[in-house]
mmCIF file of C-alpha atoms in Angstrom:
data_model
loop_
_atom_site.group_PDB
_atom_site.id
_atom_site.type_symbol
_atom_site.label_atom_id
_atom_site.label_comp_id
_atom_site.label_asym_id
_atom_site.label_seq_id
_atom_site.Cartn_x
_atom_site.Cartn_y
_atom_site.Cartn_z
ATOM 1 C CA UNK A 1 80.845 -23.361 27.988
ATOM 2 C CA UNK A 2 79.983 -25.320 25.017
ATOM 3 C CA UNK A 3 78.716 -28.150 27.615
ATOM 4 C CA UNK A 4 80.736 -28.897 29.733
ATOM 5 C CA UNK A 5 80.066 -27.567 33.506
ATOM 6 C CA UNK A 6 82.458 -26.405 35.990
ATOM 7 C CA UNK A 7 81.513 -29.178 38.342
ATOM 8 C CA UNK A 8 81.880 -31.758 34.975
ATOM 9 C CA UNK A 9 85.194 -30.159 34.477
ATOM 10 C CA UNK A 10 86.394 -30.372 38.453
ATOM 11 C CA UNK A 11 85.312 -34.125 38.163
ATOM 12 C CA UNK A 12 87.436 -34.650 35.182
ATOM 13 C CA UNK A 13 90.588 -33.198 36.593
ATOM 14 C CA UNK A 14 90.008 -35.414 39.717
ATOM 15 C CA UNK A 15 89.469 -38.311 38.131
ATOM 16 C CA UNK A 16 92.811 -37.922 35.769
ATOM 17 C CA UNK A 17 94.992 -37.672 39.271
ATOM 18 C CA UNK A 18 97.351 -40.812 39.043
ATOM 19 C CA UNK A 19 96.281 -41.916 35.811
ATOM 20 C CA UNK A 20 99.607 -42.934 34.487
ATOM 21 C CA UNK A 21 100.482 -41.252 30.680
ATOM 22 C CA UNK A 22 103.753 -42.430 28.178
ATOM 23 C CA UNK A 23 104.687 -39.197 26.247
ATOM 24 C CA UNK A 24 107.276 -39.933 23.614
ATOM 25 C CA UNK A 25 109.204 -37.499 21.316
ATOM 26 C CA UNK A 26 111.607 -34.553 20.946
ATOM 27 C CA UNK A 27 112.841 -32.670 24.075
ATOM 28 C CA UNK A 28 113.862 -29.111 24.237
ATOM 29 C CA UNK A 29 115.535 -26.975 26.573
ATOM 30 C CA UNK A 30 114.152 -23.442 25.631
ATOM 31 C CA UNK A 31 116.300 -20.573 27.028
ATOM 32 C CA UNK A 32 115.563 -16.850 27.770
ATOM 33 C CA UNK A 33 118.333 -14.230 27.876
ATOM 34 C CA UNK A 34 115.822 -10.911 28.608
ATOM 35 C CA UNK A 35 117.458 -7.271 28.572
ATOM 36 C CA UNK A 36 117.107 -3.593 27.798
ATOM 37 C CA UNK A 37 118.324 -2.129 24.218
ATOM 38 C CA UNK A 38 119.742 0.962 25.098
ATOM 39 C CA UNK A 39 121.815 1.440 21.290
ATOM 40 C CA UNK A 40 123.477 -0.317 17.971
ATOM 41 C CA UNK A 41 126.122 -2.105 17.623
ATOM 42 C CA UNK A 42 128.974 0.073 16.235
ATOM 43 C CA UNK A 43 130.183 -3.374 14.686
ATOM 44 C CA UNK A 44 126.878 -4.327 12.574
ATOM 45 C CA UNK A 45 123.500 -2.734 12.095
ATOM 46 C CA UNK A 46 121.914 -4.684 14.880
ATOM 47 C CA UNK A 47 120.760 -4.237 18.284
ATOM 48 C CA UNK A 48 122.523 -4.691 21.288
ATOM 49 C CA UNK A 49 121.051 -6.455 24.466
ATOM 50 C CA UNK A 50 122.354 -5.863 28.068
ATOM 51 C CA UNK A 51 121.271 -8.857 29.572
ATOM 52 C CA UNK A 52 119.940 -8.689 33.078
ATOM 53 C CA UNK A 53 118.147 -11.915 33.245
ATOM 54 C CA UNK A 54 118.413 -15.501 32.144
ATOM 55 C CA UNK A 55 116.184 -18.716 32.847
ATOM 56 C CA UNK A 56 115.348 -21.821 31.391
ATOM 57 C CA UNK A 57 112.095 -23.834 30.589
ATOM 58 C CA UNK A 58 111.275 -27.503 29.446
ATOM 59 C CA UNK A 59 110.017 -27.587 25.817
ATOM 60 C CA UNK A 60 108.605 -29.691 23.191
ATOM 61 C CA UNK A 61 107.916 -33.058 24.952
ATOM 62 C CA UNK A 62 109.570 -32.375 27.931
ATOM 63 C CA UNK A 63 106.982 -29.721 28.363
ATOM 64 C CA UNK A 64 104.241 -32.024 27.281
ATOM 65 C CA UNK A 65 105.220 -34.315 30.277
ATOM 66 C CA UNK A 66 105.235 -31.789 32.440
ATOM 67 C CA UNK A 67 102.180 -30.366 31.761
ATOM 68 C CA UNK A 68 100.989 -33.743 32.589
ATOM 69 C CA UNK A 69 102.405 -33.736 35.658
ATOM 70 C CA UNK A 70 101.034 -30.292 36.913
ATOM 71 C CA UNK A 71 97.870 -31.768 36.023
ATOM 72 C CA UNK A 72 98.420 -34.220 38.227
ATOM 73 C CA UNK A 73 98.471 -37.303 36.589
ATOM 74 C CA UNK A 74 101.968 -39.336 36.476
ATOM 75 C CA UNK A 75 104.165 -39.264 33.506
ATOM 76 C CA UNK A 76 106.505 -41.489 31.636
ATOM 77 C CA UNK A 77 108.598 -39.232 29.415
ATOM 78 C CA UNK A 78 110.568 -41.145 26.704
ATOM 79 C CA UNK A 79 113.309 -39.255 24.528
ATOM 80 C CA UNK A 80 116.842 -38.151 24.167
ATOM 81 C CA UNK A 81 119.175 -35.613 25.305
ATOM 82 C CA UNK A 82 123.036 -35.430 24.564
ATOM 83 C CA UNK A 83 125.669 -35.293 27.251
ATOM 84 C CA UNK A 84 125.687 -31.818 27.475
ATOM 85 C CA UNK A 85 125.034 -29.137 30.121
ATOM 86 C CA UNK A 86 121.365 -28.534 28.304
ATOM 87 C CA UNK A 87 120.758 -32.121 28.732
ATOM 88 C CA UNK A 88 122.088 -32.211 32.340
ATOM 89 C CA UNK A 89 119.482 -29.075 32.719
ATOM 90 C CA UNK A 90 116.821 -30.967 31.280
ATOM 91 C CA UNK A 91 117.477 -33.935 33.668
ATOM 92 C CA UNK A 92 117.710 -32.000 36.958
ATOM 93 C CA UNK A 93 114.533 -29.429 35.512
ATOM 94 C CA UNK A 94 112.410 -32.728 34.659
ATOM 95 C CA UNK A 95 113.692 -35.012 38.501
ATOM 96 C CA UNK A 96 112.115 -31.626 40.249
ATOM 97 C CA UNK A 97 108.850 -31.700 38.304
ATOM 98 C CA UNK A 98 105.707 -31.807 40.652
ATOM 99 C CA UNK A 99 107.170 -34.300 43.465
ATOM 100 C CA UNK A 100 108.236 -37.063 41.379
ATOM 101 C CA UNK A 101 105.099 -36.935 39.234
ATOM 102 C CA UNK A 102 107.565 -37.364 36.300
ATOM 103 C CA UNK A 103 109.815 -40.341 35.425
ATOM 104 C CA UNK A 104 112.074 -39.555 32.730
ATOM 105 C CA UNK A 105 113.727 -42.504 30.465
ATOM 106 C CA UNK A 106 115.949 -40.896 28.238
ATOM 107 C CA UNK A 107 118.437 -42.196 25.732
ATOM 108 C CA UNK A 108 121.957 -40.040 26.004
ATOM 109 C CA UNK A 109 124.968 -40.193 23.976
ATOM 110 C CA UNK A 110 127.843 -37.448 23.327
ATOM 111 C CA UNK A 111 127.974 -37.145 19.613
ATOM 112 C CA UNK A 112 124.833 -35.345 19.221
ATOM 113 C CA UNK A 113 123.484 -32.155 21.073
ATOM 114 C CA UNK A 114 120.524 -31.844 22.894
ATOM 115 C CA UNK A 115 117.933 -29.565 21.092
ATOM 116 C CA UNK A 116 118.317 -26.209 22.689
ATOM 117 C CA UNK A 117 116.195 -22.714 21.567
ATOM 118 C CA UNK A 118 118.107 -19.183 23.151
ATOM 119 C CA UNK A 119 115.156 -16.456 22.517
ATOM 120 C CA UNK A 120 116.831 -12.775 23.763
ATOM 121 C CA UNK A 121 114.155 -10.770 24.563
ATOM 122 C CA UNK A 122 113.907 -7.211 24.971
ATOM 123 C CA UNK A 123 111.251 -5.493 26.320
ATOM 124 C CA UNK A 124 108.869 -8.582 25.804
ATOM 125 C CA UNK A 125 109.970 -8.500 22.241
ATOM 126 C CA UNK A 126 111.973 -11.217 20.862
ATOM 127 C CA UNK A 127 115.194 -9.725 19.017
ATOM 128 C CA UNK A 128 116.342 -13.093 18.024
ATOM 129 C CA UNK A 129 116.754 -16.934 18.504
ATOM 130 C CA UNK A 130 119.585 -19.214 17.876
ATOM 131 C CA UNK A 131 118.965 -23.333 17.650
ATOM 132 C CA UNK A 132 121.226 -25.458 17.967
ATOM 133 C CA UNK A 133 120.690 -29.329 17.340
ATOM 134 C CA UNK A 134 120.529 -31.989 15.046
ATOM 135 C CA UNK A 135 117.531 -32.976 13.426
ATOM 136 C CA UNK A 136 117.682 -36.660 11.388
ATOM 137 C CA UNK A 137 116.681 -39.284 12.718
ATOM 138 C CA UNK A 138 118.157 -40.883 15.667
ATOM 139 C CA UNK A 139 121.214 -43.427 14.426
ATOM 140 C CA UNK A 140 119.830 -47.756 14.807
ATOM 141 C CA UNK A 141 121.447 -47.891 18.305
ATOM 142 C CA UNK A 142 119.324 -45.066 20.130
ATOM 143 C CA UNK A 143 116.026 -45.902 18.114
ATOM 144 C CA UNK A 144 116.861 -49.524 19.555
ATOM 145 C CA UNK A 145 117.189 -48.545 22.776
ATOM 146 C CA UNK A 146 113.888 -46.495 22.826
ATOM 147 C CA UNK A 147 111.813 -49.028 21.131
ATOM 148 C CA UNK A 148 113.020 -51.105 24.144
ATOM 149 C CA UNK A 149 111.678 -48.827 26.581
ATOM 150 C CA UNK A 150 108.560 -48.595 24.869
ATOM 151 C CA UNK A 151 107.716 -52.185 25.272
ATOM 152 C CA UNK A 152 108.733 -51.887 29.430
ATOM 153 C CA UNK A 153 106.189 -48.828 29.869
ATOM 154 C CA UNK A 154 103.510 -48.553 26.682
ATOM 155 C CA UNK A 155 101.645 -51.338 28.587
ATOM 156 C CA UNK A 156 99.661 -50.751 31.155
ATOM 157 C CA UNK A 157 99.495 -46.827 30.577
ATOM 158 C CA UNK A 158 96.287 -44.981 30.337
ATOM 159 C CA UNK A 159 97.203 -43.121 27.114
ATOM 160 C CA UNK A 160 100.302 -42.327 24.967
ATOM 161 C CA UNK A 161 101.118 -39.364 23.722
ATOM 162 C CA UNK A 162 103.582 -38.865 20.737
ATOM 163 C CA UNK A 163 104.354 -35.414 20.490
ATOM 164 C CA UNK A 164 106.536 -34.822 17.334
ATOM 165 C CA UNK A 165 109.013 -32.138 16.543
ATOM 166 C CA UNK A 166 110.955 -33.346 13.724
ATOM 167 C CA UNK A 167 114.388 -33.967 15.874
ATOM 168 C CA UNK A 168 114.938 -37.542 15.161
ATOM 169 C CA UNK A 169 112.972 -39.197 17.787
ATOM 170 C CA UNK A 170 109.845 -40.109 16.247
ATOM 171 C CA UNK A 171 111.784 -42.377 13.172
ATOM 172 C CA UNK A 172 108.914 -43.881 11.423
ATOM 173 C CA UNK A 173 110.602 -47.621 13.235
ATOM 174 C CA UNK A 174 109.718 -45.677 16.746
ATOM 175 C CA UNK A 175 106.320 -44.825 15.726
ATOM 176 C CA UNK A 176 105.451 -47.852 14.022
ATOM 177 C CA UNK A 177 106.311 -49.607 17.378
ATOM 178 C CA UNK A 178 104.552 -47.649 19.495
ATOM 179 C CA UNK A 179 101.368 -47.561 17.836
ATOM 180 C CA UNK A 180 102.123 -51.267 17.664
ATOM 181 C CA UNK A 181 102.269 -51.522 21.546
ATOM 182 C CA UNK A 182 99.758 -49.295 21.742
ATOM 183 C CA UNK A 183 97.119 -51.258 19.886
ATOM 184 C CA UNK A 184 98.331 -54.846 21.408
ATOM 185 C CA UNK A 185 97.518 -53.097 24.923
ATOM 186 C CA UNK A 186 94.660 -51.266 24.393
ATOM 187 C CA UNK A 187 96.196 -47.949 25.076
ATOM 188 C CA UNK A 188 94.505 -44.876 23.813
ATOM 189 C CA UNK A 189 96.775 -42.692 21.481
ATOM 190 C CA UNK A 190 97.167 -39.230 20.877
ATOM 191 C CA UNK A 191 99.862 -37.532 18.584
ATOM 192 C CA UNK A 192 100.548 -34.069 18.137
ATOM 193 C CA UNK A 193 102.358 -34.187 14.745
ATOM 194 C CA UNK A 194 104.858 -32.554 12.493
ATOM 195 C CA UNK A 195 105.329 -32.253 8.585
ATOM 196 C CA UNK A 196 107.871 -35.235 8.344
ATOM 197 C CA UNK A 197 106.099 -38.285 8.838
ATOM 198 C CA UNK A 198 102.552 -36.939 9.051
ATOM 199 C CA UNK A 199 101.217 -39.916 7.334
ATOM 200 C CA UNK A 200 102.853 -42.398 9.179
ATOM 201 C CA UNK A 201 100.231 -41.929 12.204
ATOM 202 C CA UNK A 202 97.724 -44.093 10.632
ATOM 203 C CA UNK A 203 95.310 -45.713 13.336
ATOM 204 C CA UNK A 204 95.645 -42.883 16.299
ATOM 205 C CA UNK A 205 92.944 -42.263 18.310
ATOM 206 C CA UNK A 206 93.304 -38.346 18.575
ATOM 207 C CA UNK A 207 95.407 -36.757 15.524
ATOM 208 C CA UNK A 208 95.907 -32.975 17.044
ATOM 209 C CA UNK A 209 97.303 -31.268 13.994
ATOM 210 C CA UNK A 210 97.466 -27.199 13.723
ATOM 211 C CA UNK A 211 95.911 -25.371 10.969
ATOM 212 C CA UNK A 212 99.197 -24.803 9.268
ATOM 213 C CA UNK A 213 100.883 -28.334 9.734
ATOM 214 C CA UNK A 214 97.440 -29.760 8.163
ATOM 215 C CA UNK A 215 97.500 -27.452 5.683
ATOM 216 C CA UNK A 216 100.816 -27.864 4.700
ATOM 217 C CA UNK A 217 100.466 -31.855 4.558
ATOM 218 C CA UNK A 218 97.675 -32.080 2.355
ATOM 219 C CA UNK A 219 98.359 -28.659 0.230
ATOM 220 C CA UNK A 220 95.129 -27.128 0.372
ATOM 221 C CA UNK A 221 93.510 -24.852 2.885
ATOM 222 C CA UNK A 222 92.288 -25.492 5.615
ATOM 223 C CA UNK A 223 88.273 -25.415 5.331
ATOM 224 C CA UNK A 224 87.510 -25.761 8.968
ATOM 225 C CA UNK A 225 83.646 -25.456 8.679
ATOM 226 C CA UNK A 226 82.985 -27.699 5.785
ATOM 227 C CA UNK A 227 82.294 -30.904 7.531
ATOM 228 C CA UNK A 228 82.662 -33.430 4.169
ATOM 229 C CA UNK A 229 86.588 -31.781 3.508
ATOM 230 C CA UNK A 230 87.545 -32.717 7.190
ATOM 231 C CA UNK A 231 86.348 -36.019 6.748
ATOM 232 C CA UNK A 232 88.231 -35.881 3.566
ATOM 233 C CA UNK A 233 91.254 -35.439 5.859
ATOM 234 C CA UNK A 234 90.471 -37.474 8.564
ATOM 235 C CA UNK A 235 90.315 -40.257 6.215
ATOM 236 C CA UNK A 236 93.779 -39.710 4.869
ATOM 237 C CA UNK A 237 95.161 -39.865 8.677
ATOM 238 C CA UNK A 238 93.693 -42.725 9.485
ATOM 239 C CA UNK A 239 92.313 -41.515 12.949
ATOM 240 C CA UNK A 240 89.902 -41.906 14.578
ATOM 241 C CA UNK A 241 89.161 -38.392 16.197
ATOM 242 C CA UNK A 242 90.895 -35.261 14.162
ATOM 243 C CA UNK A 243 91.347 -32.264 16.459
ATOM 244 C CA UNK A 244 92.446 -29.281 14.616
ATOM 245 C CA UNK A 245 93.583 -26.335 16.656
ATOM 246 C CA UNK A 246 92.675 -23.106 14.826
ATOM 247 C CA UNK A 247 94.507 -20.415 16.654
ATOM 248 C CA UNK A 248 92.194 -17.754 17.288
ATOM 249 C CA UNK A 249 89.215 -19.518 15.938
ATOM 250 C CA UNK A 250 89.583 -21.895 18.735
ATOM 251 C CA UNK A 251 89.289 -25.727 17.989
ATOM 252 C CA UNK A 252 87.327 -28.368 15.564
ATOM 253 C CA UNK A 253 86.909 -31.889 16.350
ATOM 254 C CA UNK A 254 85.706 -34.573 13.641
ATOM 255 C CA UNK A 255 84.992 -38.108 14.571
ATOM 256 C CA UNK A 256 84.822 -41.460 12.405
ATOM 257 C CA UNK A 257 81.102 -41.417 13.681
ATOM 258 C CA UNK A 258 80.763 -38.533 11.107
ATOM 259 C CA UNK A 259 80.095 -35.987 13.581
ATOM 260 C CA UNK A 260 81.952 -32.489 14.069
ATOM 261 C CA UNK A 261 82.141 -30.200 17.164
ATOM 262 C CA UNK A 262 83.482 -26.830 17.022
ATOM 263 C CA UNK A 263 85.348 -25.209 20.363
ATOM 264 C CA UNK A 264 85.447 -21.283 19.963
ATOM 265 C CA UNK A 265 88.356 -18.941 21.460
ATOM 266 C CA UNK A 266 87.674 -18.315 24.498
ATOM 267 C CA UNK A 267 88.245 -14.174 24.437
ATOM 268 C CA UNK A 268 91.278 -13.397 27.004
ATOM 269 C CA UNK A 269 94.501 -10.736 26.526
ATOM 270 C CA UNK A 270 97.457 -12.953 24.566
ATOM 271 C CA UNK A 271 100.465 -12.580 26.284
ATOM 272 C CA UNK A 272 102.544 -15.487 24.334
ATOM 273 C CA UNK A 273 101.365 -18.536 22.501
ATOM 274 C CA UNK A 274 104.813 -20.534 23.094
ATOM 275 C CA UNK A 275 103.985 -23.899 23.926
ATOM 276 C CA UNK A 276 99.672 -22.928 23.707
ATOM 277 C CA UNK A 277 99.811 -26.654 21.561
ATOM 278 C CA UNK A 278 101.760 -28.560 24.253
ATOM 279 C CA UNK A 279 99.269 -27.663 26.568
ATOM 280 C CA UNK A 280 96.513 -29.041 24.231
ATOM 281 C CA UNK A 281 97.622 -32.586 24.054
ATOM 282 C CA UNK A 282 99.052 -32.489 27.198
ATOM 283 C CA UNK A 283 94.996 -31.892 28.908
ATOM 284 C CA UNK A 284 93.724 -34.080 26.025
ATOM 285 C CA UNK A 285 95.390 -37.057 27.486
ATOM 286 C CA UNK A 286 94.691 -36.404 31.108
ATOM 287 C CA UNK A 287 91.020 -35.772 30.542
ATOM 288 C CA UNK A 288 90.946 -39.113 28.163
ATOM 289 C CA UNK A 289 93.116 -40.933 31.238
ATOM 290 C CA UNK A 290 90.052 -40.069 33.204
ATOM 291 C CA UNK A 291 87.809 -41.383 31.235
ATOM 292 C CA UNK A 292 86.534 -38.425 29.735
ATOM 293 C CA UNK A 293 84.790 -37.985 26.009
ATOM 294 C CA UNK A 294 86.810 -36.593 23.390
ATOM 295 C CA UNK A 295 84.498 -33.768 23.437
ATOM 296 C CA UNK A 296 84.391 -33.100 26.813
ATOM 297 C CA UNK A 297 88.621 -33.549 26.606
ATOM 298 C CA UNK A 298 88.807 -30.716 23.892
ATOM 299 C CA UNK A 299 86.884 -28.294 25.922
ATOM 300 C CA UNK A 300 88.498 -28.499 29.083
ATOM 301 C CA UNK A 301 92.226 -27.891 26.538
ATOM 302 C CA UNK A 302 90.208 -25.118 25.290
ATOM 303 C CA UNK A 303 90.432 -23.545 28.670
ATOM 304 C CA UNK A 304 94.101 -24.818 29.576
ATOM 305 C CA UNK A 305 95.169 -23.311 26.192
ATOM 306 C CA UNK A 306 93.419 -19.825 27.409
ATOM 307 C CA UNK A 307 94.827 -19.583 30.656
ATOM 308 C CA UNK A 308 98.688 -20.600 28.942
ATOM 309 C CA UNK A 309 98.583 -18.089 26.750
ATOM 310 C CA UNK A 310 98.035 -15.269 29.229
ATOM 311 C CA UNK A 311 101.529 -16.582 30.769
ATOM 312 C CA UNK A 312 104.565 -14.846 29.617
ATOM 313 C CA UNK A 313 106.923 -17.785 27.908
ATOM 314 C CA UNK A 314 106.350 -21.428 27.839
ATOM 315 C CA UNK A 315 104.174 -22.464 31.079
ATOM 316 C CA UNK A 316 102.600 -24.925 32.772
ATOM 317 C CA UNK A 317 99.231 -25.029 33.799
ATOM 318 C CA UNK A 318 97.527 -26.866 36.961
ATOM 319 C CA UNK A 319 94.304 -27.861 38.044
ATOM 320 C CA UNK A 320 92.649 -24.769 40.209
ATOM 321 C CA UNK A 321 93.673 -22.332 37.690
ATOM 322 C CA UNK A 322 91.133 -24.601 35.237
ATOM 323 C CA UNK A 323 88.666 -24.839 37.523
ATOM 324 C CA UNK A 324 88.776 -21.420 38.080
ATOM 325 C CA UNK A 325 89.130 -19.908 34.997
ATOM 326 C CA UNK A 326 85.479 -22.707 34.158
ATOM 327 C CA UNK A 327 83.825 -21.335 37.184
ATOM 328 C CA UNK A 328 84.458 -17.817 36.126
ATOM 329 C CA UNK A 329 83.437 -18.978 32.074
ATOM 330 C CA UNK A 330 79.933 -19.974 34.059
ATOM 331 C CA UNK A 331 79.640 -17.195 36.270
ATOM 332 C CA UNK A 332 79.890 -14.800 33.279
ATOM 333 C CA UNK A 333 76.735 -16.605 31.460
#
């Protein structure tokens, strides 16, 4: 359990109850249309769907937050939606989150969408998925109006979390002033980044990168197991802690203090690895919240990521099923 106890992980969860965590960046509203394929089109070469089912889940920060919440810490969820019916969805999805666990403060407007992802599925298989939203950066009145809300609920918090999708939230003004607020209040932060303004993180506490996205930003591979080329890169972020999540290689974690800490997979059936990384920063900042090492925080997303996976779709995940699923890791040693 690479140290970390079932009783050391039930302590953790308690502790991060009420701990209050800011997560700021791009919301989603991810949408399922499921069905049978029973024959082609006689119009085009391409499948058609009979949809039987349709539902709707939070994604990309939104999902962040309310991971948080499930978790059952409070959150303070800071991004945009349009005035749309996706964004009216979000709102409603996001007031019903874990019994007001959840305060959204979101800037709205009507000439932009809100970021919306249709997946039709058939037969657990994905056929295909439409987007639609805009994706530069918010215009000078929104990112105004965020950086205002910033300063009314970055202080105080326990940890912020900027989780980054590269949909015109995170403008490097927005980040600059939160890790500005951040600092000035001695709030820990954690970003889960994107390719767009990777480099404009510099001084985060916890830089939670995937293989890919790192890869991608400093064009090289990834050598996860050479300990001087992820110094190398935690050096160019500026972080302090660099958590790189390695799909099924699980996790490595390199600190300014030189030392690295390496979280296998945890071997369980893969169902669907949708939102897997939201779920990663999401228990990274409740277990920091409760005062938790950075370590001891990677392991215990280790075995949210494993149980999230198993779920069908984007999915939250709550405290008994981790302390569960770490009482069963222990049983099995």
């Amino acid at each position: 359990m690479s140290g970390l106890t079932a009783e050391r992980a039930a302590e953790i969860l308690a502790g991060g109850s009420g701990k209050r965590i800011v997560v700021v960046g791009d919301l989603m509203l991810d949408v399922y249309l499921a069905g049978v394929v029973s024959r082609i089109s006689p119009e085009a070469p391409v499948p058609v769907v009979q949809v039987s089912e349709e539902r709707i889940a939070l994604g990309g920060a939104a999902n962040v937050a309310a991971n948080v919440a499930a978790l059952g810490a409070h959150c303070d969820l800071v991004g945009y939606v349009g005035s749309d019916s996706a964004g009216r969805q979000i709102r409603s999805t996001l007031a019903a989150a874990d019994g007001g666990a959840l305060t959204a403060y979101l800037v709205e407007r009507d000439d932009r969408p809100t970021t919306t992802k249709t997946r039709v599925m058939a037969r657990r298989q994905q056929v295909v998925r439409f987007d639609r939203e805009h994706d530069h950066d918010l215009a000078d009145d929104c990112t105004a109006e965020l950086c205002q809300i910033l300063r009314d609920t970055i202080p105080g918090a326990a940890v912020l979390v900027l989780e980054d999708y590269n949909k015109g939230v995170l403008s490097p003004v927005v980040i600059c002033t939160a890790l500005e607020l951040a600092k000035s209040s001695g709030v820990p932060v954690a970003v889960d980044p994107k390719f767009r303004n990777i480099f404009e993180y510099q001084g985060a506490d916890i830089f939670k990168p995937n293989a890919f996205e790192l890869a991608t930003a400093l064009g090289m591979p990834v050598r996860a197991q050479d300990d001087e080329w992820l110094e190398n890169a935690r050096k160019r972020f500026g972080c302090e802690h660099l958590l790189v999540t390695l799909g099924e290689e699980g996790m490595v974690l390199h600190s300014a203090d030189g030392s690295t800490f390496r979280v296998p997979a945890l071997a369980r059936e893969v169902f669907d690895v949708s939102g897997a990384g939201d779920t990663v920063i999401a228990t990274v900042a409740v277990a920091v919240a409760a005062g938790a090492s950075v370590r001891e925080a990677a392991v215990l997303a280790n075995f949210a990521a494993g149980i999230e996976v198993a779920k069908p779709g984007v999915a939250t995940v709550r405290p008994a099923e981790i302390k569960a699923f770490a009482a069963a890791l222990a049983a099995a040693e």
